[in-house]
Coordinates of C-alpha atoms in Angstrom, one line a residue:
M1 CA -4.3 -31.4 -10.5
N2 CA -3.9 -28.5 -8.0
W3 CA -3.4 -24.7 -9.2
Q4 CA -1.1 -22.4 -7.1
H5 CA -3.5 -19.3 -7.2
T6 CA -2.3 -16.1 -5.9
P7 CA -5.4 -13.8 -5.2
R8 CA -5.1 -10.2 -6.1
G9 CA -4.5 -8.0 -3.1
G10 CA -3.6 -11.4 -1.1
Y11 CA -0.5 -10.0 0.5
G12 CA 1.5 -12.5 -1.5
Y13 CA 0.1 -15.7 -0.2
S14 CA -0.9 -18.6 -2.6
V15 CA -3.9 -20.9 -2.4
C16 CA -4.1 -24.4 -3.8
V17 CA -7.2 -24.7 -5.9
A18 CA -8.2 -28.2 -7.1
G19 CA -8.9 -28.4 -11.0
I20 CA -9.1 -30.5 -14.1
V21 CA -7.1 -29.8 -17.3
T22 CA -9.6 -29.2 -20.2
K23 CA -7.1 -27.9 -22.9
I24 CA -3.4 -27.5 -23.4
A25 CA -2.2 -24.7 -25.7
A26 CA 1.5 -23.7 -26.6
K27 CA 2.1 -21.2 -23.5
R28 CA -1.0 -21.7 -21.2
V29 CA -3.3 -24.6 -20.0
Q30 CA -7.0 -24.4 -19.7
I31 CA -8.4 -25.7 -16.3
R32 CA -11.9 -26.3 -14.9
V33 CA -12.3 -25.3 -11.2
A34 CA -15.1 -25.0 -8.8
V35 CA -16.1 -21.6 -7.5
R36 CA -18.6 -21.2 -4.6
S37 CA -21.4 -18.7 -5.3
G38 CA -23.8 -18.4 -2.3
N39 CA -24.8 -22.0 -1.3
E40 CA -24.0 -23.7 -4.7
W41 CA -20.7 -24.6 -6.5
Q42 CA -20.2 -23.5 -9.9
Q43 CA -17.6 -24.7 -12.4
V44 CA -15.5 -22.0 -14.3
T45 CA -12.7 -22.4 -16.8
K46 CA -9.3 -20.4 -16.3
W47 CA -6.3 -20.2 -18.6
V48 CA -3.2 -20.7 -16.4
E49 CA 0.7 -21.2 -16.6
P50 CA 1.8 -24.6 -16.5
A51 CA 4.3 -23.8 -13.9
R52 CA 1.4 -23.1 -11.5
L53 CA 0.1 -26.6 -11.6
S54 CA 1.0 -29.7 -9.7
T55 CA -0.6 -33.3 -9.2
R56 CA -3.6 -33.9 -6.9
E57 CA -4.1 -37.2 -5.3
K58 CA -7.4 -36.7 -3.5
P59 CA -10.8 -36.7 -5.3
V60 CA -12.7 -33.4 -5.0
P61 CA -16.7 -34.0 -5.1
E62 CA -17.3 -30.6 -6.5
L63 CA -15.2 -31.4 -9.6
D64 CA -15.1 -35.1 -10.0
G65 CA -18.7 -36.0 -9.2
A66 CA -17.5 -38.4 -6.6

C-alpha cells in the first residue's frame, strides 16, 4: 500500500511512501516502510491513519525483497 505522508515543515505537500501493513488497530494501522540512512535502506514501523492509505500496484525491492 501507499501512505500519503506530509513531512513537517513541508509547505503542505504530500509524498507517497510505499509500505506494508503489519497490524490493524481500532483507529490506526501499523505499517512498515523503508527509510534510507546513508547508503543503506532500513525498515521502520509507523502508526498511521487508515484514511492516508491507498493501494500499491508495483513491487518495491526495499520492502518486498523482489
